[in-house]
Amino acid sequence: MRKEALKNESIHKMQSLLLCLNLLIVVVIGYPNGAPPNVCDTMVPGHSGAVQTGASSYTMTMNSTIYTAGDVIEVTVTGGTFRGIFIQARSANCSTVSLPAFSLMTNEGNLKTLTCNNVQNSAVTHTTKSDKTQAKFYWKPAANTGHIYFRATVVQVYSTYWVGIQSPVLRDSNSSDPVPSSICQPGGNTTVQTPGGNNSNGGADLKPTLSFLSIVLMAFLLTT
């Protein structure tokens, strides 16, 4: 009876430890299926790391420099290979209000729209962590909302990403407000890297270590 109870206790411990390891793997890998809604305001990915300044090679281009309600504005992100992306439309007067409404091309498999601050289709993010060289999407304003710009976070690899990449100002055709000479930079334009340098494999090196640790723990607990 005691031997059986000890075995059951060991199995329970093993299950708990494996659960913790799985949670750790999730934290290490980040968000391979897109940014979560809780980063809508800061646009900073949930990757731990130390901030380093650096220029980004990524740019956003638009098929128009002016819009009116009902227009379809095509936006394209290019500049090199990347794995993750997060884009919002923001007011050029520095407001952080979430602006609808994004849409995607038919059969788009690498991107999806996201609800920010209870506003549907107010952001675009990735669906997989596979390498991408371009992101193309549409912004379809139902009303004129003043001059706006598109603000992006681009994740090159897990340990290197840029926050605050900006498009040129998209002017509201019905607004008499002057176009700002510069757009505010909440949070700054920075490169963020994890401690220990530029890990370019998206955390993949940690998976074998965690898997090996899981096997060792299982063997240890089953023999106790």
mmCIF file of C-alpha atoms in Angstrom:
data_model
loop_
_atom_site.group_PDB
_atom_site.id
_atom_site.type_symbol
_atom_site.label_atom_id
_atom_site.label_comp_id
_atom_site.label_asym_id
_atom_site.label_seq_id
_atom_site.Cartn_x
_atom_site.Cartn_y
_atom_site.Cartn_z
ATOM 1 C CA MET A 1 0.000 0.000 0.000
ATOM 2 C CA ARG A 2 2.772 2.432 0.962
ATOM 3 C CA LYS A 3 4.736 1.584 -2.180
ATOM 4 C CA GLU A 4 1.679 2.302 -4.320
ATOM 5 C CA ALA A 5 1.052 5.590 -2.518
ATOM 6 C CA LEU A 6 4.664 6.669 -3.062
ATOM 7 C CA LYS A 7 4.401 5.780 -6.728
ATOM 8 C CA ASN A 8 1.215 7.834 -7.102
ATOM 9 C CA GLU A 9 2.861 10.750 -5.315
ATOM 10 C CA SER A 10 5.848 10.545 -7.670
ATOM 11 C CA ILE A 11 3.585 10.522 -10.709
ATOM 12 C CA HIS A 12 1.728 13.563 -9.389
ATOM 13 C CA LYS A 13 5.022 15.414 -8.875
ATOM 14 C CA MET A 14 6.142 14.473 -12.371
ATOM 15 C CA GLN A 15 2.912 15.789 -13.884
ATOM 16 C CA SER A 16 3.245 19.069 -11.979
ATOM 17 C CA LEU A 17 6.850 19.541 -13.049
ATOM 18 C CA LEU A 18 6.050 18.755 -16.682
ATOM 19 C CA LEU A 19 3.246 21.304 -16.583
ATOM 20 C CA CYS A 20 5.677 23.913 -15.281
ATOM 21 C CA LEU A 21 8.146 23.027 -18.030
ATOM 22 C CA ASN A 22 5.475 23.375 -20.692
ATOM 23 C CA LEU A 23 4.551 26.788 -19.331
ATOM 24 C CA LEU A 24 8.224 27.748 -19.383
ATOM 25 C CA ILE A 25 8.467 26.706 -23.038
ATOM 26 C CA VAL A 26 5.516 28.959 -23.863
ATOM 27 C CA VAL A 27 7.224 31.898 -22.154
ATOM 28 C CA VAL A 28 10.501 31.188 -23.945
ATOM 29 C CA ILE A 29 9.020 30.919 -27.424
ATOM 30 C CA GLY A 30 6.846 34.027 -27.107
ATOM 31 C CA TYR A 31 3.696 34.454 -29.196
ATOM 32 C CA PRO A 32 4.087 32.408 -32.406
ATOM 33 C CA ASN A 33 0.382 32.834 -33.255
ATOM 34 C CA GLY A 34 0.215 36.608 -32.998
ATOM 35 C CA ALA A 35 0.371 39.424 -30.496
ATOM 36 C CA PRO A 36 -2.069 39.214 -27.543
ATOM 37 C CA PRO A 37 -4.571 42.030 -26.901
ATOM 38 C CA ASN A 38 -2.777 43.102 -23.730
ATOM 39 C CA VAL A 39 0.051 44.667 -25.775
ATOM 40 C CA CYS A 40 -2.256 46.947 -27.774
ATOM 41 C CA ASP A 41 -1.341 50.119 -25.889
ATOM 42 C CA THR A 42 2.430 49.725 -25.668
ATOM 43 C CA MET A 43 2.887 47.538 -28.769
ATOM 44 C CA VAL A 44 5.797 45.906 -26.954
ATOM 45 C CA PRO A 45 5.934 42.105 -27.349
ATOM 46 C CA GLY A 46 5.920 39.943 -24.245
ATOM 47 C CA HIS A 47 9.574 39.050 -24.739
ATOM 48 C CA SER A 48 11.907 39.692 -21.852
ATOM 49 C CA GLY A 49 15.066 41.530 -22.722
ATOM 50 C CA ALA A 50 17.210 44.614 -22.467
ATOM 51 C CA VAL A 51 16.502 47.545 -24.754
ATOM 52 C CA GLN A 52 19.159 48.528 -27.284
ATOM 53 C CA THR A 53 18.853 51.458 -29.695
ATOM 54 C CA GLY A 54 19.182 50.761 -33.381
ATOM 55 C CA ALA A 55 17.811 51.650 -36.787
ATOM 56 C CA SER A 56 15.249 49.452 -38.493
ATOM 57 C CA SER A 57 15.421 48.343 -42.130
ATOM 58 C CA TYR A 58 11.644 47.865 -42.266
ATOM 59 C CA THR A 59 9.378 50.408 -43.918
ATOM 60 C CA MET A 60 5.656 50.875 -44.516
ATOM 61 C CA THR A 61 4.388 52.190 -47.818
ATOM 62 C CA MET A 62 0.837 53.142 -48.841
ATOM 63 C CA ASN A 63 -0.961 53.390 -52.153
ATOM 64 C CA SER A 64 -2.156 56.892 -51.266
ATOM 65 C CA THR A 65 -1.116 59.838 -49.121
ATOM 66 C CA ILE A 66 -4.677 61.063 -48.573
ATOM 67 C CA TYR A 67 -7.929 59.352 -47.641
ATOM 68 C CA THR A 68 -11.626 59.941 -47.210
ATOM 69 C CA ALA A 69 -14.325 57.780 -45.642
ATOM 70 C CA GLY A 70 -14.866 54.581 -47.600
ATOM 71 C CA ASP A 71 -11.454 54.490 -49.258
ATOM 72 C CA VAL A 72 -9.362 51.333 -49.301
ATOM 73 C CA ILE A 73 -5.782 52.106 -48.312
ATOM 74 C CA GLU A 74 -3.288 49.380 -49.146
ATOM 75 C CA VAL A 75 -0.341 49.192 -46.751
ATOM 76 C CA THR A 76 2.785 47.097 -47.327
ATOM 77 C CA VAL A 77 5.578 46.294 -44.880
ATOM 78 C CA THR A 78 8.934 45.336 -46.412
ATOM 79 C CA GLY A 79 12.627 45.583 -45.589
ATOM 80 C CA GLY A 80 13.869 42.077 -44.903
ATOM 81 C CA THR A 81 12.863 38.795 -43.344
ATOM 82 C CA PHE A 82 10.775 38.877 -40.180
ATOM 83 C CA ARG A 83 8.713 36.462 -38.086
ATOM 84 C CA GLY A 84 6.262 38.598 -36.158
ATOM 85 C CA ILE A 85 4.399 41.815 -36.785
ATOM 86 C CA PHE A 86 1.868 44.055 -35.069
ATOM 87 C CA ILE A 87 0.322 47.140 -36.711
ATOM 88 C CA GLN A 88 -2.185 49.756 -35.649
ATOM 89 C CA ALA A 89 -3.572 52.951 -37.164
ATOM 90 C CA ARG A 90 -2.970 55.875 -34.832
ATOM 91 C CA SER A 91 -3.917 59.521 -34.850
ATOM 92 C CA ALA A 92 -1.111 61.825 -35.949
ATOM 93 C CA ASN A 93 -1.843 64.020 -32.905
ATOM 94 C CA CYS A 94 -0.388 61.271 -30.654
ATOM 95 C CA SER A 95 -3.693 59.816 -29.463
ATOM 96 C CA THR A 96 -3.497 56.102 -28.638
ATOM 97 C CA VAL A 97 -7.173 55.452 -29.442
ATOM 98 C CA SER A 98 -7.605 52.229 -31.424
ATOM 99 C CA LEU A 99 -8.837 53.016 -34.927
ATOM 100 C CA PRO A 100 -10.727 50.533 -37.104
ATOM 101 C CA ALA A 101 -10.919 48.996 -39.608
ATOM 102 C CA PHE A 102 -8.281 46.679 -41.009
ATOM 103 C CA SER A 103 -8.966 43.893 -43.478
ATOM 104 C CA LEU A 104 -6.849 41.295 -45.231
ATOM 105 C CA MET A 105 -6.441 39.836 -48.661
ATOM 106 C CA THR A 106 -8.497 36.744 -49.509
ATOM 107 C CA ASN A 107 -6.757 33.525 -48.431
ATOM 108 C CA GLU A 108 -4.196 35.442 -46.366
ATOM 109 C CA GLY A 109 -2.532 32.839 -44.150
ATOM 110 C CA ASN A 110 0.240 34.777 -42.428
ATOM 111 C CA LEU A 111 -1.831 37.604 -40.939
ATOM 112 C CA LYS A 112 -4.994 38.135 -38.934
ATOM 113 C CA THR A 113 -6.888 41.117 -37.532
ATOM 114 C CA LEU A 114 -7.085 41.754 -33.812
ATOM 115 C CA THR A 115 -9.467 43.507 -31.421
ATOM 116 C CA CYS A 116 -7.756 46.233 -29.390
ATOM 117 C CA ASN A 117 -9.548 48.038 -26.552
ATOM 118 C CA ASN A 118 -12.854 46.430 -27.607
ATOM 119 C CA VAL A 119 -12.558 47.816 -31.150
ATOM 120 C CA GLN A 120 -12.799 45.047 -33.734
ATOM 121 C CA ASN A 121 -10.283 44.896 -36.586
ATOM 122 C CA SER A 122 -8.182 47.655 -35.050
ATOM 123 C CA ALA A 123 -4.834 45.874 -35.452
ATOM 124 C CA VAL A 124 -3.043 43.360 -37.643
ATOM 125 C CA THR A 125 -0.700 40.666 -36.385
ATOM 126 C CA HIS A 126 0.958 37.443 -37.576
ATOM 127 C CA THR A 127 -0.483 33.938 -37.367
ATOM 128 C CA THR A 128 2.753 31.927 -37.468
ATOM 129 C CA LYS A 129 6.402 32.526 -36.609
ATOM 130 C CA SER A 130 7.575 31.404 -40.040
ATOM 131 C CA ASP A 131 9.920 33.717 -41.930
ATOM 132 C CA LYS A 132 8.148 36.375 -43.996
ATOM 133 C CA THR A 133 9.468 39.001 -46.381
ATOM 134 C CA GLN A 134 6.335 41.108 -46.777
ATOM 135 C CA ALA A 135 3.060 41.938 -45.069
ATOM 136 C CA LYS A 136 0.226 43.493 -47.076
ATOM 137 C CA PHE A 137 -3.121 44.547 -45.638
ATOM 138 C CA TYR A 138 -5.855 47.132 -46.025
ATOM 139 C CA TRP A 139 -7.255 49.955 -43.939
ATOM 140 C CA LYS A 140 -10.872 50.883 -44.706
ATOM 141 C CA PRO A 141 -12.039 53.899 -42.683
ATOM 142 C CA ALA A 142 -15.809 54.197 -42.325
ATOM 143 C CA ALA A 143 -15.413 57.856 -41.331
ATOM 144 C CA ASN A 144 -12.842 60.608 -41.555
ATOM 145 C CA THR A 145 -10.852 60.550 -38.306
ATOM 146 C CA GLY A 146 -8.202 63.188 -38.915
ATOM 147 C CA HIS A 147 -4.640 62.699 -40.105
ATOM 148 C CA ILE A 148 -3.333 59.258 -39.160
ATOM 149 C CA TYR A 149 -0.267 57.094 -39.528
ATOM 150 C CA PHE A 150 0.445 53.387 -39.215
ATOM 151 C CA ARG A 151 2.619 52.261 -36.345
ATOM 152 C CA ALA A 152 4.301 48.838 -36.335
ATOM 153 C CA THR A 153 6.245 46.434 -34.193
ATOM 154 C CA VAL A 154 8.321 44.030 -36.291
ATOM 155 C CA VAL A 155 9.976 40.942 -34.788
ATOM 156 C CA GLN A 156 12.939 39.847 -36.841
ATOM 157 C CA VAL A 157 13.618 36.920 -34.507
ATOM 158 C CA TYR A 158 12.535 36.302 -30.942
ATOM 159 C CA SER A 159 15.379 38.290 -29.432
ATOM 160 C CA THR A 160 15.424 41.201 -31.881
ATOM 161 C CA TYR A 161 12.454 43.410 -32.595
ATOM 162 C CA TRP A 162 11.621 47.014 -33.342
ATOM 163 C CA VAL A 163 8.856 49.069 -31.736
ATOM 164 C CA GLY A 164 7.606 52.352 -33.187
ATOM 165 C CA ILE A 165 8.208 51.879 -36.909
ATOM 166 C CA GLN A 166 6.071 54.518 -38.609
ATOM 167 C CA SER A 167 4.529 55.105 -41.985
ATOM 168 C CA PRO A 168 4.275 58.557 -43.560
ATOM 169 C CA VAL A 169 1.253 60.567 -42.456
ATOM 170 C CA LEU A 170 -1.982 59.639 -44.226
ATOM 171 C CA ARG A 171 -3.849 62.921 -44.588
ATOM 172 C CA ASP A 172 -7.568 63.298 -43.968
ATOM 173 C CA SER A 173 -9.057 64.986 -47.055
ATOM 174 C CA ASN A 174 -11.744 66.662 -44.926
ATOM 175 C CA SER A 175 -9.416 68.024 -42.254
ATOM 176 C CA SER A 176 -8.073 71.563 -42.240
ATOM 177 C CA ASP A 177 -5.587 70.747 -39.485
ATOM 178 C CA PRO A 178 -1.937 71.118 -40.494
ATOM 179 C CA VAL A 179 -0.019 67.912 -41.067
ATOM 180 C CA PRO A 180 2.425 67.548 -38.151
ATOM 181 C CA SER A 181 6.068 67.934 -39.096
ATOM 182 C CA SER A 182 6.920 65.003 -36.848
ATOM 183 C CA ILE A 183 4.854 62.296 -35.230
ATOM 184 C CA CYS A 184 5.155 61.618 -31.535
ATOM 185 C CA GLN A 185 7.080 58.545 -30.507
ATOM 186 C CA PRO A 186 5.455 56.986 -27.454
ATOM 187 C CA GLY A 187 7.844 54.325 -26.300
ATOM 188 C CA GLY A 188 10.550 55.241 -28.784
ATOM 189 C CA ASN A 189 11.991 53.350 -31.735
ATOM 190 C CA THR A 190 14.190 50.693 -30.256
ATOM 191 C CA THR A 191 15.754 47.313 -30.809
ATOM 192 C CA VAL A 192 15.195 44.915 -27.932
ATOM 193 C CA GLN A 193 17.489 41.973 -27.328
ATOM 194 C CA THR A 194 17.533 39.323 -24.661
ATOM 195 C CA PRO A 195 20.460 39.292 -22.242
ATOM 196 C CA GLY A 196 23.486 37.513 -23.643
ATOM 197 C CA GLY A 197 23.420 38.962 -27.154
ATOM 198 C CA ASN A 198 21.534 38.449 -30.383
ATOM 199 C CA ASN A 199 19.908 35.035 -30.351
ATOM 200 C CA SER A 200 18.759 34.623 -33.927
ATOM 201 C CA ASN A 201 16.953 31.280 -33.642
ATOM 202 C CA GLY A 202 13.766 32.417 -31.889
ATOM 203 C CA GLY A 203 14.534 30.476 -28.702
ATOM 204 C CA ALA A 204 14.941 27.169 -30.535
ATOM 205 C CA ASP A 205 18.226 26.360 -28.745
ATOM 206 C CA LEU A 206 16.350 26.140 -25.450
ATOM 207 C CA LYS A 207 13.920 23.455 -26.613
ATOM 208 C CA PRO A 208 16.421 20.532 -26.587
ATOM 209 C CA THR A 209 17.586 21.603 -23.117
ATOM 210 C CA LEU A 210 14.062 21.672 -21.758
ATOM 211 C CA SER A 211 13.211 18.345 -23.410
ATOM 212 C CA PHE A 212 16.308 16.712 -21.902
ATOM 213 C CA LEU A 213 15.444 18.140 -18.506
ATOM 214 C CA SER A 214 11.941 16.703 -18.802
ATOM 215 C CA ILE A 215 13.349 13.207 -19.464
ATOM 216 C CA VAL A 216 15.736 13.437 -16.501
ATOM 217 C CA LEU A 217 12.963 14.531 -14.168
ATOM 218 C CA MET A 218 10.679 11.741 -15.344
ATOM 219 C CA ALA A 219 13.378 9.122 -14.788
ATOM 220 C CA PHE A 220 14.203 10.508 -11.349
ATOM 221 C CA LEU A 221 10.618 10.639 -10.135
ATOM 222 C CA LEU A 222 9.695 7.193 -11.445
ATOM 223 C CA THR A 223 12.558 5.660 -9.495
ATOM 224 C CA THR A 224 11.726 7.380 -6.189
#
